[in-house]
PDB file of C-alpha atoms in Angstrom:
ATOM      1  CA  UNK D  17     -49.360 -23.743  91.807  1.00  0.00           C
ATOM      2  CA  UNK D  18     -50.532 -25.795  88.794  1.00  0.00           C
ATOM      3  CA  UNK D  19     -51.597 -24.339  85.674  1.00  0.00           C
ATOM      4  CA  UNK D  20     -53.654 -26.221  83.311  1.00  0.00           C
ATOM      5  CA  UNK D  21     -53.965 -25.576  79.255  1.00  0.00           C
ATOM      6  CA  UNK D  22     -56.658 -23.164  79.792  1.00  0.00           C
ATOM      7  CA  UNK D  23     -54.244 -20.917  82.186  1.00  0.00           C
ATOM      8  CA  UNK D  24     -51.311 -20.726  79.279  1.00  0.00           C
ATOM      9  CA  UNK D  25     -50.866 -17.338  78.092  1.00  0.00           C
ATOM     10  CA  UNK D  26     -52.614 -16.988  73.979  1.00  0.00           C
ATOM     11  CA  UNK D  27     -49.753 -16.024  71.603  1.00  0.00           C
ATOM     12  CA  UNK D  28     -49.999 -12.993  70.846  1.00  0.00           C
ATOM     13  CA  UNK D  29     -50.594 -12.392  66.808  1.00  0.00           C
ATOM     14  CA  UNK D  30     -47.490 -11.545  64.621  1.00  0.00           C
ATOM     15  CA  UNK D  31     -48.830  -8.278  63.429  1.00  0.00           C
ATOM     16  CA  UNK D  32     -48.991  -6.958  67.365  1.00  0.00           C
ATOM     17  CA  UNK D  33     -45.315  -7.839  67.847  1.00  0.00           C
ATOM     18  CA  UNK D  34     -43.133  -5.067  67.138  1.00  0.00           C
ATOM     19  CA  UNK D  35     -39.798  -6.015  64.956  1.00  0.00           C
ATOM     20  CA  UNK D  36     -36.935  -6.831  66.592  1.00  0.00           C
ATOM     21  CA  UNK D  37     -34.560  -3.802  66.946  1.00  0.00           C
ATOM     22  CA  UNK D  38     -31.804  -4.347  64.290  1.00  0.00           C
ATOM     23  CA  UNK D  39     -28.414  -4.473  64.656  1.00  0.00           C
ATOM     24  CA  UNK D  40     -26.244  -1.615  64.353  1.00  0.00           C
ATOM     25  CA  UNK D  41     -22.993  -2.286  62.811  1.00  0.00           C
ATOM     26  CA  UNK D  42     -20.095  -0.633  60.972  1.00  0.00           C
ATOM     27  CA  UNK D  43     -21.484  -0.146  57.312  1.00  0.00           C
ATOM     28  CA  UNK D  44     -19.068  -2.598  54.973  1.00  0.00           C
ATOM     29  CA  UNK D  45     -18.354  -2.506  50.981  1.00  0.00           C
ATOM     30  CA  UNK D  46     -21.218  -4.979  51.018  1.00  0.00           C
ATOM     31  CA  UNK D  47     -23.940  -2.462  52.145  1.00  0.00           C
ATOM     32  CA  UNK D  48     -23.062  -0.296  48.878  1.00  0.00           C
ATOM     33  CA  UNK D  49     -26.581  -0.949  47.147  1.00  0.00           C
ATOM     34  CA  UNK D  50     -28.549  -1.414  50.533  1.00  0.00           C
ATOM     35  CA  UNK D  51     -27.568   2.646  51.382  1.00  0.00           C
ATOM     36  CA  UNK D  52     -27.709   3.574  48.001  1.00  0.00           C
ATOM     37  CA  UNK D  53     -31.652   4.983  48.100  1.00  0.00           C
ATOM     38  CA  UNK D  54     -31.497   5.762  51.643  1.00  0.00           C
ATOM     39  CA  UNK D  55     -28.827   8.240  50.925  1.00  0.00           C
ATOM     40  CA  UNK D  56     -30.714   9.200  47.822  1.00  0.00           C
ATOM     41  CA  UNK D  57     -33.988   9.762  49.618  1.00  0.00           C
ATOM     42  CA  UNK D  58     -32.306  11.449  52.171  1.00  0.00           C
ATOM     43  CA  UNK D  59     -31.071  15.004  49.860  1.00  0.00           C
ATOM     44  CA  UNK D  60     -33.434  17.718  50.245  1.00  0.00           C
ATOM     45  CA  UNK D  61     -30.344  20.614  48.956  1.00  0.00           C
ATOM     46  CA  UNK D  62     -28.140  18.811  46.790  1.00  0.00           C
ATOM     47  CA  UNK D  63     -29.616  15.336  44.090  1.00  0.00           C
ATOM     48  CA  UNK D  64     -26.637  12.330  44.950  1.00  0.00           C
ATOM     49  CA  UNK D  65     -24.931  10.939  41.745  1.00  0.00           C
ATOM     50  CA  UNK D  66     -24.688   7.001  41.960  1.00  0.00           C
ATOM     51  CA  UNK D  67     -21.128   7.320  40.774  1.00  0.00           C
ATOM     52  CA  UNK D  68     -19.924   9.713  42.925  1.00  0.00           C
ATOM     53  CA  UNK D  69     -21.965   8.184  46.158  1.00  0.00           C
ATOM     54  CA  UNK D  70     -20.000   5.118  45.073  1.00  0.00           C
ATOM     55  CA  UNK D  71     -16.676   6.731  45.280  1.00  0.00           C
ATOM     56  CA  UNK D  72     -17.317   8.436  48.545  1.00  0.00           C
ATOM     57  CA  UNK D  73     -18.576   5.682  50.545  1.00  0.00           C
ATOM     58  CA  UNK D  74     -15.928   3.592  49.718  1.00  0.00           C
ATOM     59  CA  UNK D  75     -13.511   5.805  50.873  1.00  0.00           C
ATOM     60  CA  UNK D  76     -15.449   6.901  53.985  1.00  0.00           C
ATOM     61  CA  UNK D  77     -15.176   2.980  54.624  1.00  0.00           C
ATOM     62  CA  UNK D  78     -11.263   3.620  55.325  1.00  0.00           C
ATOM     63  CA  UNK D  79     -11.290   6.537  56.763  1.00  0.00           C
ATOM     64  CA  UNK D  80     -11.004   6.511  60.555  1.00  0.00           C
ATOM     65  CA  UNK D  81     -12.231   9.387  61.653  1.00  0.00           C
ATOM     66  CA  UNK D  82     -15.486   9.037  59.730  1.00  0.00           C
ATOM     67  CA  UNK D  83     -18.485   6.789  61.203  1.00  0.00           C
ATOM     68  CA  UNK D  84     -20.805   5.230  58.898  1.00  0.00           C
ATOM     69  CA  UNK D  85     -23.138   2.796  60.724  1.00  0.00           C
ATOM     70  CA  UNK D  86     -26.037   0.368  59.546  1.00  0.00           C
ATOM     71  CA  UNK D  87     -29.774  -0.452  61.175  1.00  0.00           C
ATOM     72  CA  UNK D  88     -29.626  -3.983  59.650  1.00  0.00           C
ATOM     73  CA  UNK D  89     -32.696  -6.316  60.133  1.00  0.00           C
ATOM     74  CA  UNK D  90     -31.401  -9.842  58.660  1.00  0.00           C
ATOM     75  CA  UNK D  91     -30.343  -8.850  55.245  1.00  0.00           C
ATOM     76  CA  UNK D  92     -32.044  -5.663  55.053  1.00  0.00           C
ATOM     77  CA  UNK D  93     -30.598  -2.190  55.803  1.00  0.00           C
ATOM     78  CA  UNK D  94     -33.578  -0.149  57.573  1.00  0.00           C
ATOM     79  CA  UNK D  95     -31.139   3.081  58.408  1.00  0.00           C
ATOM     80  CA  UNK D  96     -27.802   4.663  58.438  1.00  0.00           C
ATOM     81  CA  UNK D  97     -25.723   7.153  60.104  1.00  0.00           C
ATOM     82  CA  UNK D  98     -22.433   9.356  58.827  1.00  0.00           C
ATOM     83  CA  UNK D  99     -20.426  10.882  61.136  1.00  0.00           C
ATOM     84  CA  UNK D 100     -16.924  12.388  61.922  1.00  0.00           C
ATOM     85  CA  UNK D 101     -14.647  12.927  64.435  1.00  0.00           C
ATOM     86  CA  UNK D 102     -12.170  16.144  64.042  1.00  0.00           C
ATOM     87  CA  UNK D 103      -9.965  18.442  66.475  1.00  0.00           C
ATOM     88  CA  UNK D 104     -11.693  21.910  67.655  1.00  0.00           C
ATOM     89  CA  UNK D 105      -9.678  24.600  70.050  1.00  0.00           C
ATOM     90  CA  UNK D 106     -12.741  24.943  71.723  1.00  0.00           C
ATOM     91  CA  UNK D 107     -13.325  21.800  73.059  1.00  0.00           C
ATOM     92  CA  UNK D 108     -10.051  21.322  73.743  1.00  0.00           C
ATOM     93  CA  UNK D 109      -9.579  18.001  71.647  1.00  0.00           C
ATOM     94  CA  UNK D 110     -11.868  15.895  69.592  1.00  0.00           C
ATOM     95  CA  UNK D 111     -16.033  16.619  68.958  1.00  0.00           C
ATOM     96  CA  UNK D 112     -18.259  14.580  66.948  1.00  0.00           C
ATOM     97  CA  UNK D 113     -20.400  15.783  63.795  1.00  0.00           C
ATOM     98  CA  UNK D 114     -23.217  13.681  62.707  1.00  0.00           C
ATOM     99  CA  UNK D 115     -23.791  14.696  58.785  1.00  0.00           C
ATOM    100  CA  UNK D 116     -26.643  12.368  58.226  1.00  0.00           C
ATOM    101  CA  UNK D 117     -29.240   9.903  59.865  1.00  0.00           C
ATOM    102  CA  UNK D 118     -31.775   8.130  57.545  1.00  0.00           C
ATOM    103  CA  UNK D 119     -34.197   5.505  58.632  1.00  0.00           C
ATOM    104  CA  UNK D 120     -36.636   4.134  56.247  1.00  0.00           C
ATOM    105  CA  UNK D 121     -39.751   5.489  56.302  1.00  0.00           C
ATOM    106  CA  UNK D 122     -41.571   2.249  57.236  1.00  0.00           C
ATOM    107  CA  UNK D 123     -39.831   1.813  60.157  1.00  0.00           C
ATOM    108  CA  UNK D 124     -39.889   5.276  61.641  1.00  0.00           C
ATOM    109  CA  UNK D 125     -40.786   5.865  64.969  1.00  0.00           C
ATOM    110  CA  UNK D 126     -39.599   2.140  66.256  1.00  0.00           C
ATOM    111  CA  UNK D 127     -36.330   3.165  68.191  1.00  0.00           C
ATOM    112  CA  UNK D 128     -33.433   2.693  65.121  1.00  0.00           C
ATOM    113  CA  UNK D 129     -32.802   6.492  64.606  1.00  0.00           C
ATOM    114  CA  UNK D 130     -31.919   6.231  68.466  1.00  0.00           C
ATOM    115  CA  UNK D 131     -30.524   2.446  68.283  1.00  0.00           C
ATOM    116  CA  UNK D 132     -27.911   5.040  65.532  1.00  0.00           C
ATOM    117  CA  UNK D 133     -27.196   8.036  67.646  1.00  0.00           C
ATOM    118  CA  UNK D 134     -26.472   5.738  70.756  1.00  0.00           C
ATOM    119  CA  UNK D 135     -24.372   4.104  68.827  1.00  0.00           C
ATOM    120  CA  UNK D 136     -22.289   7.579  67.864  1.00  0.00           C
ATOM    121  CA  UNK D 137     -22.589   8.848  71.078  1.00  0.00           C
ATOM    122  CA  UNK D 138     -20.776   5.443  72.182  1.00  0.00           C
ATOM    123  CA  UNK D 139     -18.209   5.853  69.170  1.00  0.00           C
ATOM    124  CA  UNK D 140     -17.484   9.562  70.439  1.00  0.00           C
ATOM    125  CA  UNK D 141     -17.067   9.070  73.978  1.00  0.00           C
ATOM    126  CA  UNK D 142     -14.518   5.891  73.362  1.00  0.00           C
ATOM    127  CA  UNK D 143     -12.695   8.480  71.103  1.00  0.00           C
ATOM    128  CA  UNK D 144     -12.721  11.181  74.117  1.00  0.00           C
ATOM    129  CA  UNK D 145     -15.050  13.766  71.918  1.00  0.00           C
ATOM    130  CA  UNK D 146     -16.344  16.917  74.318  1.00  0.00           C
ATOM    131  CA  UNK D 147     -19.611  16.457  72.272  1.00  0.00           C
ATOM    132  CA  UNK D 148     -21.922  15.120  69.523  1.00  0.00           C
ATOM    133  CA  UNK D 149     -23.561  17.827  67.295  1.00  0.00           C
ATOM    134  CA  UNK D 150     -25.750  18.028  63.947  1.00  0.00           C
ATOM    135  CA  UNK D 151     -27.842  20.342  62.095  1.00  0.00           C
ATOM    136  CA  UNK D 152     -31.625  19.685  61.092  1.00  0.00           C
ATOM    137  CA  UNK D 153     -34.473  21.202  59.841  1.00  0.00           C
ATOM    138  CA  UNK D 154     -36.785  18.390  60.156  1.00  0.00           C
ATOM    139  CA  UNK D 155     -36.465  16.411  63.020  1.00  0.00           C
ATOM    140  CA  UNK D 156     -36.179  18.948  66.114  1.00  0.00           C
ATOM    141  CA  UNK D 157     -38.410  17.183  68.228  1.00  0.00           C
ATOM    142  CA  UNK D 158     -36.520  13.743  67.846  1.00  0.00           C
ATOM    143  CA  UNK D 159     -33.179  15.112  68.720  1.00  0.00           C
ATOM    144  CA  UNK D 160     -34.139  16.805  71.684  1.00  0.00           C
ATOM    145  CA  UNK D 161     -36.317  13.890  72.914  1.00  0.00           C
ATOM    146  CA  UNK D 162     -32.953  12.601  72.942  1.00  0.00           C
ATOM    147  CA  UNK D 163     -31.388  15.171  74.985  1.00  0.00           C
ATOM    148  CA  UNK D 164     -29.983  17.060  72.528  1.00  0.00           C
ATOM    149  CA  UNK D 165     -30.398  21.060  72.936  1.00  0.00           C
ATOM    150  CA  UNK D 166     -30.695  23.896  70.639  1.00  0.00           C
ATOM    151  CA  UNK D 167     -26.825  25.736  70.093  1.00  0.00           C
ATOM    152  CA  UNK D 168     -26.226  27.450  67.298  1.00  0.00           C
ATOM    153  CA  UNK D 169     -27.614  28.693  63.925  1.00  0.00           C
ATOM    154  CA  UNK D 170     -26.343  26.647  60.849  1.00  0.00           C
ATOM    155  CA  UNK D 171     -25.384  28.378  58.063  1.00  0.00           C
ATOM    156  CA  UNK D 172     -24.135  27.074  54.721  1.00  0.00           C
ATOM    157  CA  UNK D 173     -22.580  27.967  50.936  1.00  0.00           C
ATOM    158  CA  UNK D 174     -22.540  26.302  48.403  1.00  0.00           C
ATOM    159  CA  UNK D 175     -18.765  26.505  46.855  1.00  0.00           C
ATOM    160  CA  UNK D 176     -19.395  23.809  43.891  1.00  0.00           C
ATOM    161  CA  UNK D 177     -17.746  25.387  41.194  1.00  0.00           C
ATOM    162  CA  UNK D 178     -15.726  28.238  42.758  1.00  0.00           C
ATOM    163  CA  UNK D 179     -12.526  28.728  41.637  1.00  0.00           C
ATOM    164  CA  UNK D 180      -9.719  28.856  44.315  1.00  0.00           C
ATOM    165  CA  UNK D 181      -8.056  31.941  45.438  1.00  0.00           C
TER     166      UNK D 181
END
């Protein structure tokens, strides 16, 4: 069959193509400032101090049974994810606990908070984890789109300040 000029498909406009997924990759020293006012935007209980975020994602860097994961889209970093990996006796070995998952609000709703869990869940099954787990209050509906199910009630207290006994 021959197709003529008038038969080619019309390229479709830029603003109807959805972004490319980004890539998900180990975060690096590099990303510092890029997660900086994700992680910011992301406390609803506690306000993060530059100095101490700093300190502690450095250090999370070399620690290998923490996870911390970028959405990168060329230079930009549209998302991040902070999880670890620790020993329970009731899954007999190794689980996985994602502490936080942050996309950037403009590009919510385009597949990188999954692009990040799929990326954990990976992370935690090469590691030989029973199971992923998280708490949150605001996106319900996302994690169990996922598959995720209701388990537990989270509770927390604050100790900041407490002297040791």
């Amino acid at each position: 069959m021959n197709f003529t000029s008038a038969d080619a498909p019309r390229p479709i406009p830029a603003v109807l193509v959805p972004s490319a997924k980004p890539a998900i990759r180990r975060a690096a020293v590099a990303d510092l400032e890029a997660l900086w006012p994700l992680a910011r935007d992301f406390a609803t209980s506690f306000r993060p101090v530059r100095e101490s975020f700093e300190e502690t994602f450095r250090a999370l860097l070399t620690t290998p049974e923490a996870l911390v994961l970028v959405a990168g889209r060329g230079s930009e970093v549209v998302g991040y994810l902070l999880a670890h990996r620790h020993l329970t006796f009731l899954a007999n070995g190794p689980v996985v606990w994602v502490e936080e998952v942050m996309v950037d609000a403009a590009v919510r709703g385009q597949g990188v908070g999954r692009q990040l869990m799929t990326a954990s869940e990976d992370w935690a099954a090469d590691s030989g984890a029973a199971y992923v787990s998280l708490a949150s209050r605001r996106s319900g509906d996302f994690y169990r789109a996922l598959g995720y199910e209701d388990s537990a009630t989270f509770y927390k207290r604050p100790v900041t300040g407490r002297a040791a006994r």
